[in-house]
Amino acid sequence: MNKIVNNYRKIIGQIEFYKNKFSKTSKELSLIAVSKNFPKQDIQILINEGHMIFGENKVQEAISKWKQLKLNNSAIELHLLGPLQTNKVKLALKIFDVIETLDREKLAKKIKKYFEEEEIINEHKFFVQVNIGNEEQKSGVKASHTKDFVRWCINDMNLNVDGLMCIPPISSNTGLYFKELRRLCDDSNLKHASMGMTDDYSEAIRCGSTFVRIGTGIFGVRD
Ligand SMILES: *Cc1c(COP(=O)(O)O)cnc(C)c1O
């Protein structure tokens, strides 16, 4: 069997296992296959398996890989997982369905402006990225500012904010950060917590993740 198919089926099985094991906290759970750095042919293998939710980190790369794939498969849901510069908002909204890296006021204002100017229906979903470990080098709003920022994005910017996303610090205690993100979601009445990658998704599921984002575990090690 193809390596990617093999990995994918294993991961799906593992996710089901942890979802049942932690059924108290894990009610709804989806897998985002993170295809950054991997070519269209590899992605097509997963689409053929019936997988429809994917993640990419860069706008330009996403356009070159996904324009045709999305035309051929209208059920695909593409998530942006990397930082979004304000000058790429328009392009990003054209190719992505879910922006998981809403992390600052300037960006929210630019998105609002785009929706108004283009007079298109705002059907996108947004997750606010939280800098859950308060790390200098990482983007995201502060945990303490999350509730206010989410409310402002929903009420004043008219954005459909539906969840939070985090990339926790490298630590032996990742669960603490995942639990904190889940708590922040509940505090703001948000359904989705996007957390958990190849190395820590079981812990994220235990803490109430609704989207795990897995790249290496499916496609292999990136260059
Ligand atoms: C690359 C990336 C992932 C996937 O990471 P793996 O360790 O390869 O599973 C998930 N989330 C974000 C934000 C990423 O940049």
mmCIF file of C-alpha atoms and ligand atoms in Angstrom:
data_model
loop_
_atom_site.group_PDB
_atom_site.id
_atom_site.type_symbol
_atom_site.label_atom_id
_atom_site.label_comp_id
_atom_site.label_asym_id
_atom_site.label_seq_id
_atom_site.Cartn_x
_atom_site.Cartn_y
_atom_site.Cartn_z
ATOM 1 C CA MET A 1 0.000 0.000 0.000
ATOM 2 C CA ASN A 2 1.049 3.589 -0.601
ATOM 3 C CA LYS A 3 2.945 5.067 2.357
ATOM 4 C CA ILE A 4 0.716 8.136 2.691
ATOM 5 C CA VAL A 5 -2.457 6.031 2.616
ATOM 6 C CA ASN A 6 -0.954 3.726 5.196
ATOM 7 C CA ASN A 7 0.024 6.609 7.507
ATOM 8 C CA TYR A 8 -3.332 8.274 7.037
ATOM 9 C CA ARG A 9 -5.339 5.184 7.945
ATOM 10 C CA LYS A 10 -3.178 4.644 11.018
ATOM 11 C CA ILE A 11 -3.684 8.223 12.170
ATOM 12 C CA ILE A 12 -7.439 8.012 11.593
ATOM 13 C CA GLY A 13 -7.497 4.849 13.699
ATOM 14 C CA GLN A 14 -5.470 6.501 16.474
ATOM 15 C CA ILE A 15 -7.703 9.553 16.490
ATOM 16 C CA GLU A 16 -10.790 7.358 16.807
ATOM 17 C CA PHE A 17 -9.110 5.479 19.644
ATOM 18 C CA TYR A 18 -8.260 8.622 21.630
ATOM 19 C CA LYS A 19 -11.613 10.168 20.903
ATOM 20 C CA ASN A 20 -13.331 7.170 22.502
ATOM 21 C CA LYS A 21 -10.830 6.984 25.317
ATOM 22 C CA PHE A 22 -11.353 10.642 26.186
ATOM 23 C CA SER A 23 -15.011 10.771 25.241
ATOM 24 C CA LYS A 24 -15.826 12.954 28.230
ATOM 25 C CA THR A 25 -13.905 15.896 26.782
ATOM 26 C CA SER A 26 -13.800 14.909 23.119
ATOM 27 C CA LYS A 27 -17.163 15.269 21.454
ATOM 28 C CA GLU A 28 -16.489 16.667 18.043
ATOM 29 C CA LEU A 29 -13.139 16.111 16.394
ATOM 30 C CA SER A 30 -11.745 16.570 12.890
ATOM 31 C CA LEU A 31 -8.368 15.995 11.300
ATOM 32 C CA ILE A 32 -6.614 18.719 9.327
ATOM 33 C CA ALA A 33 -4.048 17.136 6.997
ATOM 34 C CA VAL A 34 -1.211 19.681 6.889
ATOM 35 C CA SER A 35 0.166 19.479 3.360
ATOM 36 C CA LYS A 36 2.706 22.343 3.436
ATOM 37 C CA ASN A 37 5.878 21.547 1.459
ATOM 38 C CA PHE A 38 4.216 18.508 -0.117
ATOM 39 C CA PRO A 39 3.151 18.410 -3.788
ATOM 40 C CA LYS A 40 -0.279 18.119 -5.347
ATOM 41 C CA GLN A 41 0.230 14.459 -6.169
ATOM 42 C CA ASP A 42 0.532 13.612 -2.459
ATOM 43 C CA ILE A 43 -2.556 15.650 -1.667
ATOM 44 C CA GLN A 44 -4.521 13.925 -4.428
ATOM 45 C CA ILE A 45 -3.808 10.575 -2.769
ATOM 46 C CA LEU A 46 -5.625 11.724 0.362
ATOM 47 C CA ILE A 47 -8.484 13.250 -1.603
ATOM 48 C CA ASN A 48 -8.894 9.877 -3.290
ATOM 49 C CA GLU A 49 -9.181 8.392 0.213
ATOM 50 C CA GLY A 50 -12.076 10.779 0.792
ATOM 51 C CA HIS A 51 -10.248 13.269 2.988
ATOM 52 C CA MET A 52 -11.449 16.856 2.571
ATOM 53 C CA ILE A 53 -9.911 19.045 5.317
ATOM 54 C CA PHE A 54 -6.406 20.383 4.688
ATOM 55 C CA GLY A 55 -4.053 22.993 6.103
ATOM 56 C CA GLU A 56 -1.374 25.164 4.506
ATOM 57 C CA ASN A 57 0.947 27.805 5.958
ATOM 58 C CA LYS A 58 1.592 30.099 3.008
ATOM 59 C CA VAL A 59 -0.787 31.968 0.766
ATOM 60 C CA GLN A 60 1.252 31.743 -2.432
ATOM 61 C CA GLU A 61 1.979 28.045 -2.037
ATOM 62 C CA ALA A 62 -1.700 27.401 -1.327
ATOM 63 C CA ILE A 63 -2.796 29.189 -4.497
ATOM 64 C CA SER A 64 -0.421 27.283 -6.741
ATOM 65 C CA LYS A 65 -1.391 23.924 -5.256
ATOM 66 C CA TRP A 66 -5.055 24.335 -4.444
ATOM 67 C CA LYS A 67 -6.658 26.457 -7.146
ATOM 68 C CA GLN A 68 -7.314 23.533 -9.450
ATOM 69 C CA LEU A 69 -7.800 20.965 -6.664
ATOM 70 C CA LYS A 70 -10.577 23.092 -5.196
ATOM 71 C CA LEU A 71 -12.270 23.558 -8.550
ATOM 72 C CA ASN A 72 -12.334 19.779 -8.918
ATOM 73 C CA ASN A 73 -13.520 19.145 -5.346
ATOM 74 C CA SER A 74 -16.029 21.653 -4.016
ATOM 75 C CA ALA A 75 -16.228 19.906 -0.620
ATOM 76 C CA ILE A 76 -12.653 20.775 0.288
ATOM 77 C CA GLU A 77 -12.147 22.940 3.353
ATOM 78 C CA LEU A 78 -8.771 24.669 3.392
ATOM 79 C CA HIS A 79 -7.357 26.144 6.612
ATOM 80 C CA LEU A 80 -4.641 28.804 6.794
ATOM 81 C CA LEU A 81 -2.254 27.917 9.625
ATOM 82 C CA GLY A 82 0.577 30.385 9.027
ATOM 83 C CA PRO A 83 0.825 34.119 9.758
ATOM 84 C CA LEU A 84 -1.152 36.389 7.413
ATOM 85 C CA GLN A 85 0.306 39.691 6.215
ATOM 86 C CA THR A 86 -2.267 42.404 5.592
ATOM 87 C CA ASN A 87 -1.194 42.824 1.952
ATOM 88 C CA LYS A 88 -2.131 39.181 1.277
ATOM 89 C CA VAL A 89 -5.603 39.269 2.833
ATOM 90 C CA LYS A 90 -7.458 39.398 -0.455
ATOM 91 C CA LEU A 91 -5.572 36.447 -1.935
ATOM 92 C CA ALA A 92 -5.903 34.481 1.293
ATOM 93 C CA LEU A 93 -9.665 34.909 1.473
ATOM 94 C CA LYS A 94 -9.994 33.714 -2.100
ATOM 95 C CA ILE A 95 -8.274 30.385 -1.515
ATOM 96 C CA PHE A 96 -8.849 29.614 2.198
ATOM 97 C CA ASP A 97 -12.144 28.756 3.891
ATOM 98 C CA VAL A 98 -10.928 29.017 7.475
ATOM 99 C CA ILE A 99 -8.317 31.507 8.686
ATOM 100 C CA GLU A 100 -6.838 30.121 11.907
ATOM 101 C CA THR A 101 -4.329 32.908 12.454
ATOM 102 C CA LEU A 102 -6.422 35.957 13.225
ATOM 103 C CA ASP A 103 -4.028 37.534 15.688
ATOM 104 C CA ARG A 104 -4.220 41.340 15.639
ATOM 105 C CA GLU A 105 -6.544 44.303 15.204
ATOM 106 C CA LYS A 106 -4.919 45.583 12.040
ATOM 107 C CA LEU A 107 -5.560 42.257 10.325
ATOM 108 C CA ALA A 108 -9.192 42.090 11.455
ATOM 109 C CA LYS A 109 -9.800 45.630 10.166
ATOM 110 C CA LYS A 110 -8.270 44.797 6.805
ATOM 111 C CA ILE A 111 -10.445 41.688 6.459
ATOM 112 C CA LYS A 112 -13.574 43.678 7.313
ATOM 113 C CA LYS A 113 -12.640 46.305 4.749
ATOM 114 C CA TYR A 114 -12.141 43.670 2.090
ATOM 115 C CA PHE A 115 -15.567 42.156 2.712
ATOM 116 C CA GLU A 116 -17.159 45.609 2.468
ATOM 117 C CA GLU A 117 -15.302 46.729 -0.633
ATOM 118 C CA GLU A 118 -15.767 43.539 -2.580
ATOM 119 C CA GLU A 119 -19.374 43.257 -1.431
ATOM 120 C CA ILE A 120 -19.107 39.517 -1.148
ATOM 121 C CA ILE A 121 -20.835 37.436 1.478
ATOM 122 C CA ASN A 122 -18.593 36.696 4.401
ATOM 123 C CA GLU A 123 -18.763 32.931 4.512
ATOM 124 C CA HIS A 124 -15.360 32.391 6.013
ATOM 125 C CA LYS A 125 -14.690 31.113 9.464
ATOM 126 C CA PHE A 126 -12.010 32.560 11.685
ATOM 127 C CA PHE A 127 -10.080 31.198 14.630
ATOM 128 C CA VAL A 128 -8.196 33.598 16.849
ATOM 129 C CA GLN A 129 -4.607 32.523 17.423
ATOM 130 C CA VAL A 130 -3.611 32.692 21.071
ATOM 131 C CA ASN A 131 0.011 33.005 22.175
ATOM 132 C CA ILE A 132 -0.716 30.510 24.896
ATOM 133 C CA GLY A 133 2.830 30.318 26.298
ATOM 134 C CA ASN A 134 3.350 34.069 26.076
ATOM 135 C CA GLU A 135 6.445 33.550 23.926
ATOM 136 C CA GLU A 136 8.244 36.516 22.418
ATOM 137 C CA GLN A 137 8.862 34.883 19.032
ATOM 138 C CA LYS A 138 5.328 33.592 18.503
ATOM 139 C CA SER A 139 2.339 35.469 17.195
ATOM 140 C CA GLY A 140 -1.118 35.409 18.731
ATOM 141 C CA VAL A 141 -3.111 37.454 21.191
ATOM 142 C CA LYS A 142 -2.410 37.194 24.898
ATOM 143 C CA ALA A 143 -4.571 34.777 26.866
ATOM 144 C CA SER A 144 -5.758 37.645 29.077
ATOM 145 C CA HIS A 145 -6.818 39.683 26.020
ATOM 146 C CA THR A 146 -8.529 36.829 24.159
ATOM 147 C CA LYS A 147 -12.092 37.323 25.350
ATOM 148 C CA ASP A 148 -12.113 41.050 24.537
ATOM 149 C CA PHE A 149 -10.475 40.523 21.170
ATOM 150 C CA VAL A 150 -12.909 37.761 20.185
ATOM 151 C CA ARG A 151 -15.884 39.894 21.186
ATOM 152 C CA TRP A 152 -14.553 42.868 19.219
ATOM 153 C CA CYS A 153 -13.935 40.732 16.112
ATOM 154 C CA ILE A 154 -17.471 39.357 16.246
ATOM 155 C CA ASN A 155 -19.367 42.504 17.187
ATOM 156 C CA ASP A 156 -17.383 45.319 15.593
ATOM 157 C CA MET A 157 -15.651 43.571 12.680
ATOM 158 C CA ASN A 158 -18.550 41.224 11.810
ATOM 159 C CA LEU A 159 -16.215 38.270 11.547
ATOM 160 C CA ASN A 160 -17.488 34.755 12.068
ATOM 161 C CA VAL A 161 -15.118 33.749 14.859
ATOM 162 C CA ASP A 162 -15.754 30.133 15.682
ATOM 163 C CA GLY A 163 -12.707 28.980 17.625
ATOM 164 C CA LEU A 164 -9.217 29.480 18.980
ATOM 165 C CA MET A 165 -5.900 28.073 17.799
ATOM 166 C CA CYS A 166 -2.565 27.667 19.550
ATOM 167 C CA ILE A 167 0.959 26.369 19.062
ATOM 168 C CA PRO A 168 2.153 25.662 22.614
ATOM 169 C CA PRO A 169 5.762 26.025 23.776
ATOM 170 C CA ILE A 170 7.994 22.966 23.565
ATOM 171 C CA SER A 171 7.541 21.562 27.023
ATOM 172 C CA SER A 172 6.901 18.402 28.948
ATOM 173 C CA ASN A 173 3.690 19.945 30.172
ATOM 174 C CA THR A 174 1.845 20.631 26.926
ATOM 175 C CA GLY A 175 -1.417 19.546 28.528
ATOM 176 C CA LEU A 176 -1.473 22.639 30.724
ATOM 177 C CA TYR A 177 -1.474 24.874 27.634
ATOM 178 C CA PHE A 178 -4.080 22.794 25.849
ATOM 179 C CA LYS A 179 -6.354 22.896 28.878
ATOM 180 C CA GLU A 180 -5.930 26.645 29.082
ATOM 181 C CA LEU A 181 -6.886 27.068 25.413
ATOM 182 C CA ARG A 182 -9.979 24.905 25.912
ATOM 183 C CA ARG A 183 -10.924 26.990 28.945
ATOM 184 C CA LEU A 184 -10.546 30.187 26.905
ATOM 185 C CA CYS A 185 -12.811 28.719 24.200
ATOM 186 C CA ASP A 186 -15.500 27.897 26.716
ATOM 187 C CA ASP A 187 -15.104 31.314 28.333
ATOM 188 C CA SER A 188 -15.877 32.965 24.979
ATOM 189 C CA ASN A 189 -18.544 30.444 23.973
ATOM 190 C CA LEU A 190 -16.475 29.199 21.058
ATOM 191 C CA LYS A 191 -16.957 25.697 19.759
ATOM 192 C CA HIS A 192 -13.574 24.987 18.267
ATOM 193 C CA ALA A 193 -10.122 24.479 19.737
ATOM 194 C CA SER A 194 -7.499 23.873 17.054
ATOM 195 C CA MET A 195 -4.649 22.203 18.889
ATOM 196 C CA GLY A 196 -2.450 19.130 18.651
ATOM 197 C CA MET A 197 0.147 18.211 16.010
ATOM 198 C CA THR A 198 1.970 14.968 15.137
ATOM 199 C CA ASP A 199 3.867 14.756 18.424
ATOM 200 C CA ASP A 200 1.147 15.789 20.853
ATOM 201 C CA TYR A 201 -2.280 15.190 19.355
ATOM 202 C CA SER A 202 -3.306 12.507 21.848
ATOM 203 C CA GLU A 203 -2.748 14.984 24.681
ATOM 204 C CA ALA A 204 -4.668 17.659 22.772
ATOM 205 C CA ILE A 205 -7.610 15.297 22.279
ATOM 206 C CA ARG A 206 -7.564 14.526 26.002
ATOM 207 C CA CYS A 207 -7.845 18.267 26.666
ATOM 208 C CA GLY A 208 -10.776 18.858 24.308
ATOM 209 C CA SER A 209 -9.324 19.615 20.881
ATOM 210 C CA THR A 210 -11.832 19.758 18.005
ATOM 211 C CA PHE A 211 -9.233 20.057 15.214
ATOM 212 C CA VAL A 212 -5.893 18.263 15.285
ATOM 213 C CA ARG A 213 -3.389 19.474 12.656
ATOM 214 C CA ILE A 214 -1.161 16.685 11.427
ATOM 215 C CA GLY A 215 1.529 16.954 8.751
ATOM 216 C CA THR A 216 4.572 14.782 9.421
ATOM 217 C CA GLY A 217 2.502 11.862 10.720
ATOM 218 C CA ILE A 218 0.718 11.626 7.365
ATOM 219 C CA PHE A 219 3.008 12.933 4.626
ATOM 220 C CA GLY A 220 6.381 12.227 6.243
ATOM 221 C CA VAL A 221 9.264 14.473 7.315
ATOM 222 C CA ARG A 222 9.410 17.857 5.547
ATOM 223 C CA ASP A 223 12.573 19.132 3.826
HETATM 224 C C1 LIG B 1 3.413 22.538 10.275
HETATM 225 C C2 LIG B 1 2.308 22.795 11.192
HETATM 226 C C3 LIG B 1 1.534 21.738 11.708
HETATM 227 C C4 LIG B 1 1.822 20.273 11.431
HETATM 228 O O1 LIG B 1 2.946 19.882 12.182
HETATM 229 P P1 LIG B 1 3.456 18.353 12.223
HETATM 230 O O2 LIG B 1 4.357 18.314 13.390
HETATM 231 O O3 LIG B 1 4.166 18.117 10.933
HETATM 232 O O4 LIG B 1 2.275 17.480 12.379
HETATM 233 C C5 LIG B 1 0.457 22.078 12.510
HETATM 234 N N1 LIG B 1 0.163 23.354 12.824
HETATM 235 C C6 LIG B 1 0.896 24.388 12.362
HETATM 236 C C7 LIG B 1 0.524 25.777 12.734
HETATM 237 C C8 LIG B 1 2.003 24.144 11.552
HETATM 238 O O5 LIG B 1 2.732 25.180 11.126
#
